[in-house]
CSV table of C-alpha atoms in Angstrom, one decimal:
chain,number,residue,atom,x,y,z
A,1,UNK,CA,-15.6,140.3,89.7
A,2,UNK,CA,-17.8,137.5,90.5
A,3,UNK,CA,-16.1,134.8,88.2
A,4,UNK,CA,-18.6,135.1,85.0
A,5,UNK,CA,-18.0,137.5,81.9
A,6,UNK,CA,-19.9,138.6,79.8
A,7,UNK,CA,-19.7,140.1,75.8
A,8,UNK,CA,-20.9,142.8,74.6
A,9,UNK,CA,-22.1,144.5,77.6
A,10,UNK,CA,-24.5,146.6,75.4
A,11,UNK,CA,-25.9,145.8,72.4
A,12,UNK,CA,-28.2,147.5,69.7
A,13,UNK,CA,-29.9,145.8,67.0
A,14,UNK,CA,-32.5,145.7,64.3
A,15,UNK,CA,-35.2,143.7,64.1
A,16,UNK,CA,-33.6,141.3,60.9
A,17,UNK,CA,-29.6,141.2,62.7
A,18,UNK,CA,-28.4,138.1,63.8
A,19,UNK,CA,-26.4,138.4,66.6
A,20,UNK,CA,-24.8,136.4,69.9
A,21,UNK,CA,-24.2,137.0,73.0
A,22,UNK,CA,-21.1,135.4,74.8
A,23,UNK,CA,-20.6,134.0,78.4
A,24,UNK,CA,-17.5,132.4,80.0
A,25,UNK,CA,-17.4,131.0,83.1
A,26,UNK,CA,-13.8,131.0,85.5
A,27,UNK,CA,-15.3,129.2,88.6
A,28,UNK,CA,-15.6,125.3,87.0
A,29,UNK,CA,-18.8,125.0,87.7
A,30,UNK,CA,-20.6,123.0,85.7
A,31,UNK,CA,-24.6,124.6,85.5
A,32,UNK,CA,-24.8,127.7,83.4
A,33,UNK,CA,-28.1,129.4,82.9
A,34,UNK,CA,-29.6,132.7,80.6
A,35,UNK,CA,-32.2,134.9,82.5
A,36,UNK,CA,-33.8,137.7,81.4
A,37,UNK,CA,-34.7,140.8,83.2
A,38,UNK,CA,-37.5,143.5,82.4
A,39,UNK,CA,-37.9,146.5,84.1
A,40,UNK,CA,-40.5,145.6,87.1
A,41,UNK,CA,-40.3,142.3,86.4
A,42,UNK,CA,-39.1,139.5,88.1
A,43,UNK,CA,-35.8,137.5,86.5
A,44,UNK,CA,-36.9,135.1,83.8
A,45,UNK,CA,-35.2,131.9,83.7
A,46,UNK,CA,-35.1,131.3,79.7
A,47,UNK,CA,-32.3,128.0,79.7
A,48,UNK,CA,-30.7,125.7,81.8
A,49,UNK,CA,-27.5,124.4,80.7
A,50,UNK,CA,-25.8,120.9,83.1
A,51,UNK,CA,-22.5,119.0,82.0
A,52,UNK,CA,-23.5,121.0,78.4
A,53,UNK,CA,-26.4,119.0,78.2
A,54,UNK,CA,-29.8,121.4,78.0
A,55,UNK,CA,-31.9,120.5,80.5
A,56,UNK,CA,-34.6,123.3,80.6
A,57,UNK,CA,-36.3,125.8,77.8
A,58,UNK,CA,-38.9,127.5,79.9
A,59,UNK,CA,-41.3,127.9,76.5
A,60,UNK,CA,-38.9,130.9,75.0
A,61,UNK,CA,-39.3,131.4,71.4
A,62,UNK,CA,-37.3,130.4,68.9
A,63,UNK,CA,-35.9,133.5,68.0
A,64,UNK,CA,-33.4,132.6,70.8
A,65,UNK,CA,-31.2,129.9,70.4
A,66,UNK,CA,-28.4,128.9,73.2
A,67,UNK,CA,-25.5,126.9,72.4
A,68,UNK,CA,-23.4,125.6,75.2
A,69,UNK,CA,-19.6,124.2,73.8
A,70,UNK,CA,-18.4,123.7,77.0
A,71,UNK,CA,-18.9,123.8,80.4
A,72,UNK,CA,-17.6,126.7,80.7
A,73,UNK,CA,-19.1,128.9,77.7
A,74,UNK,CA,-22.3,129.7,77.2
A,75,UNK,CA,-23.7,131.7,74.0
A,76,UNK,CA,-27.2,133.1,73.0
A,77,UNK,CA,-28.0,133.1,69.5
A,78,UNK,CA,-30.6,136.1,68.4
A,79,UNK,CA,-32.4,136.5,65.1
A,80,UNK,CA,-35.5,138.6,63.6
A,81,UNK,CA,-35.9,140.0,67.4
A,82,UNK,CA,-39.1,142.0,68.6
A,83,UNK,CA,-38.9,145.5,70.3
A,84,UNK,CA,-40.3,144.1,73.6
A,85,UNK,CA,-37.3,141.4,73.7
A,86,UNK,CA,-35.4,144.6,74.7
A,87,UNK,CA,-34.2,143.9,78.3
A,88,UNK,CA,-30.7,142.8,80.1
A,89,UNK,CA,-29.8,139.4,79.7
A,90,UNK,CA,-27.7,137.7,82.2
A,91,UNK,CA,-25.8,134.7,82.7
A,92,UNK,CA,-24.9,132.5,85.8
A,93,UNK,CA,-23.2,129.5,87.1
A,94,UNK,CA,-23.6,127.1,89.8
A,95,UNK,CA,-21.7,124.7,91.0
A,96,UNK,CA,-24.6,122.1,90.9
A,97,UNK,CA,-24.1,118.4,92.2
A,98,UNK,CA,-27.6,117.5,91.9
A,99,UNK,CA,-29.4,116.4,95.1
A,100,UNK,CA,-30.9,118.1,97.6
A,101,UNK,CA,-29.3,121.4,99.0
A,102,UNK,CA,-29.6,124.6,97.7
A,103,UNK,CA,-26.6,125.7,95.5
A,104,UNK,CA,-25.5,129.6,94.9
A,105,UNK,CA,-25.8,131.4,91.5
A,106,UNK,CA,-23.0,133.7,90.2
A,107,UNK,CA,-24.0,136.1,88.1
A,108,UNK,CA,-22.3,137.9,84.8
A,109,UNK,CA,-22.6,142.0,84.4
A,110,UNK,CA,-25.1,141.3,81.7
A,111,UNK,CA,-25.5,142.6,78.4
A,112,UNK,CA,-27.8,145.1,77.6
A,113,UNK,CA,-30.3,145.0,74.7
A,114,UNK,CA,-31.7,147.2,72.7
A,115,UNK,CA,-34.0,146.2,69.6
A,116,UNK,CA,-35.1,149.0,67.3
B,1,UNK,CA,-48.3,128.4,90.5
B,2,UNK,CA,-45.4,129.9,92.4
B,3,UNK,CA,-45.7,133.1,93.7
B,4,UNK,CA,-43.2,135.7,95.5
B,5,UNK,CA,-43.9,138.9,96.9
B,6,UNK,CA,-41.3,141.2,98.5
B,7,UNK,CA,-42.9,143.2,100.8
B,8,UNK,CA,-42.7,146.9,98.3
B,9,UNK,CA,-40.5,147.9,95.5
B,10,UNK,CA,-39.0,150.8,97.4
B,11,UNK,CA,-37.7,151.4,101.0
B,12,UNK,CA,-35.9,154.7,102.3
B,13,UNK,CA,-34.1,154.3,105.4
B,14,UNK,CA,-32.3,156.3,107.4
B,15,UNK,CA,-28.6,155.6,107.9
B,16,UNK,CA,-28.1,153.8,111.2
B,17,UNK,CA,-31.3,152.2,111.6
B,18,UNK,CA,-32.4,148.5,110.8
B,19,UNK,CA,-33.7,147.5,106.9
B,20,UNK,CA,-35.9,144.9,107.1
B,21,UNK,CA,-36.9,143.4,103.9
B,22,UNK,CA,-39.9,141.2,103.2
B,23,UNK,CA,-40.5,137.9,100.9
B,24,UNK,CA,-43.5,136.0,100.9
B,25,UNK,CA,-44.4,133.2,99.0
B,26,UNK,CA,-47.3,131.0,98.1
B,27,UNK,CA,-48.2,127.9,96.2
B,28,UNK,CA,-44.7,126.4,97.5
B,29,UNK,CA,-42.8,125.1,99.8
B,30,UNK,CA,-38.9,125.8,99.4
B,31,UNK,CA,-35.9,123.8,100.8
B,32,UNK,CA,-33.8,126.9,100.4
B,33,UNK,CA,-33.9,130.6,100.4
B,34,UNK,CA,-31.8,132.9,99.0
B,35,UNK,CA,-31.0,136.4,99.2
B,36,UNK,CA,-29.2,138.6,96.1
B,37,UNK,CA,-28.5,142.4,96.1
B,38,UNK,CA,-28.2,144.0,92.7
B,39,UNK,CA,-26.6,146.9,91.6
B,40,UNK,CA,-27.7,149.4,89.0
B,41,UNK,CA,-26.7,147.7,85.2
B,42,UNK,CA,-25.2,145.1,87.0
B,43,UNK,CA,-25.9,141.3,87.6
B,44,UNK,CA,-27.1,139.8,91.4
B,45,UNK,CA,-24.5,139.0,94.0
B,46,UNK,CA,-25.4,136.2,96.2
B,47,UNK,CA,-25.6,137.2,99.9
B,48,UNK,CA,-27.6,134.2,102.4
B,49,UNK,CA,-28.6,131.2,101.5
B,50,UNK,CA,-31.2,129.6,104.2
B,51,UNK,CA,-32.3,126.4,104.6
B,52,UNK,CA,-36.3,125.0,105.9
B,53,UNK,CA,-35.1,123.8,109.1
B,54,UNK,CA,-32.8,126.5,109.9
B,55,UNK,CA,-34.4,129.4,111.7
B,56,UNK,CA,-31.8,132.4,111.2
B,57,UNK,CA,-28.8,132.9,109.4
B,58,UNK,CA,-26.3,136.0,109.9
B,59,UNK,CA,-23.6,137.2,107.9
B,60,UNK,CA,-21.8,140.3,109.5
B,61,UNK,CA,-24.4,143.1,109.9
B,62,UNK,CA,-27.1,140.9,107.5
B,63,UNK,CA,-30.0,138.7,109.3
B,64,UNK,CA,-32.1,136.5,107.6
B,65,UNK,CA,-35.1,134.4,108.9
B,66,UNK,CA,-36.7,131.6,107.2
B,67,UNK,CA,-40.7,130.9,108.5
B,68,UNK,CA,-41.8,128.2,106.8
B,69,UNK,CA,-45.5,128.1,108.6
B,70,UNK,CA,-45.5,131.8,107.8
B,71,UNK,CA,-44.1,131.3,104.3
B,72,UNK,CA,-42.1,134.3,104.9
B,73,UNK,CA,-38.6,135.3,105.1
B,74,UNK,CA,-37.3,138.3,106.6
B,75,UNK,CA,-33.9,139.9,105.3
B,76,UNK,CA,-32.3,142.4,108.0
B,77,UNK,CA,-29.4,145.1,107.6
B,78,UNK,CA,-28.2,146.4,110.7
B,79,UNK,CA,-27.0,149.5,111.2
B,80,UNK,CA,-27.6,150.9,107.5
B,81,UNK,CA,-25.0,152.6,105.5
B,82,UNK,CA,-25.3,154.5,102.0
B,83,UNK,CA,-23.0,151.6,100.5
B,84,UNK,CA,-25.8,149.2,101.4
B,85,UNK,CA,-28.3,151.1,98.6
B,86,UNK,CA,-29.2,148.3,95.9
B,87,UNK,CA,-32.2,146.3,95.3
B,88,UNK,CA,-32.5,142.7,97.0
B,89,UNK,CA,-33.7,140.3,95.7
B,90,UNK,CA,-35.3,137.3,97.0
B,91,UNK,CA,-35.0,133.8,95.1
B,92,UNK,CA,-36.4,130.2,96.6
B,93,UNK,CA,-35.8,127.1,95.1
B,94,UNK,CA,-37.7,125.1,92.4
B,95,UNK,CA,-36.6,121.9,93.6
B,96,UNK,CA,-33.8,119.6,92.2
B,97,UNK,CA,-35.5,118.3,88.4
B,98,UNK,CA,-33.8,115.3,88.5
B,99,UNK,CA,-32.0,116.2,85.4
B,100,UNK,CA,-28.8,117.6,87.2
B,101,UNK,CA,-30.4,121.4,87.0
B,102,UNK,CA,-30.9,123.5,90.2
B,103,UNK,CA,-33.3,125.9,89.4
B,104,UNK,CA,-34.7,129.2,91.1
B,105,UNK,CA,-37.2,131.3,91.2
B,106,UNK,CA,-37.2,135.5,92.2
B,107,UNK,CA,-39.4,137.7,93.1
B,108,UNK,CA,-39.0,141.4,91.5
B,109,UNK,CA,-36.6,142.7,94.2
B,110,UNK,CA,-37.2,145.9,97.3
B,111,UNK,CA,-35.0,148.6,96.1
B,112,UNK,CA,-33.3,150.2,99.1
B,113,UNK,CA,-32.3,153.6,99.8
B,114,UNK,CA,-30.4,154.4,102.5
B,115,UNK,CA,-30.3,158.2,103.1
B,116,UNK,CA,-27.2,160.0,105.5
């Protein structure tokens, strides 16, 4: 267990569902962050959460939508998905103090997606 | 832009020997390093974290080196055990925004097979 959950671990839905997915956080950190990963592709950083505050959308479309209560709960909002956003979606934490040193990521079990 | 290249996408080993892993990078030049091993449907684990002026950094049987006229880091696992099959990951900084995120950046990964 590294400290991060994650709901549901698999998901399948249609291309007109709305549907979240949930992360929580049990290591006080206060930087959460939503990748994506393809197969044979490199993680994707999609959003940067700090202190709640949203502090990065690397260009993903609007069909995804992050909410972030909390510092410790992050959620990603889907709706009218495409086949190809099929992939694993994972969430991390760092504890992240700003300045310069590097700072560690922990990493949920991900939830799988499937869009039909 | 960034770019990160571990050195192939597979690696068999035989169990007892050395894995030596390969990241290379261009366009950039990191602070920090890191190193993540990934399990099959699961998220990254965070294993070395290296920093510019630090040549070599060891964690039980792992080795990593940091060459930062090289751009290259070298990721080692002494002697190899079937346990130690996963894909690693290698992940370098994007630099502190100045807007309280920490960001990184991975490369696809070396999935490693280690055979008894």
């Amino acid at each position: 267990e590294t400290g991060v959950t994650q709901t549901p671990r698999h998901l399948v839905m249609g291309m007109t569902n709305k549907k979240s997915l949930k992360c929580e956080q049990h290591l006080g950190h206060n930087a959460m962050y939503w990748y994506k990963q393809s197969a044979k592709k490199p993680l994707e950083l999609m959003f940067v959460y700090n202190f709640k505050e949203q502090t990065e959308n690397n260009s993903v479309p609007s069909r995804f939508s992050p909410e972030c209560p909390n510092s410790s709960h992050l959620f990603l909002h889907l709706h009218t998905l495409q086949p190809e956003d099929s992939a694993l979606y994972l969430c991390a934490s760092s504890q992240d103090l700003g300045g310069p040193r590097g700072y560690e990521q922990y990493f949920g079990p991900g939830t799988r997606l499937t869009v039909t | 832009s960034q770019k990160i290249e571990q050195n192939s996408e597979a690696l068999n080993i035989q169990e007892g020997k050395t894995a030596t892993l390969t990241c290379n990078y261009t366009n950039y030049s990191p602070a920090y390093l890191q190193w993540y091993r990934q399990d099959p449907g699961r998220g990254p684990v965070f294993l070395l974290l290296i920093r510019e002026n630090e040549k070599e950094k060891r964690k039980e049987r792992l080795k990593v080196t940091f060459d930062t006229t090289l751009k290259q880091s070298l990721f080692h696992i002494t002697a190899s055990q079937p346990a130690d099959s996963a894909t690693y990951l290698c992940a370098l900084d994007r630099g502190y925004s100045g807007a309280g995120s920490y960001q990184l950046t991975f490369g696809k990964g070396t999935k490693l097979s280690v055979i008894p």
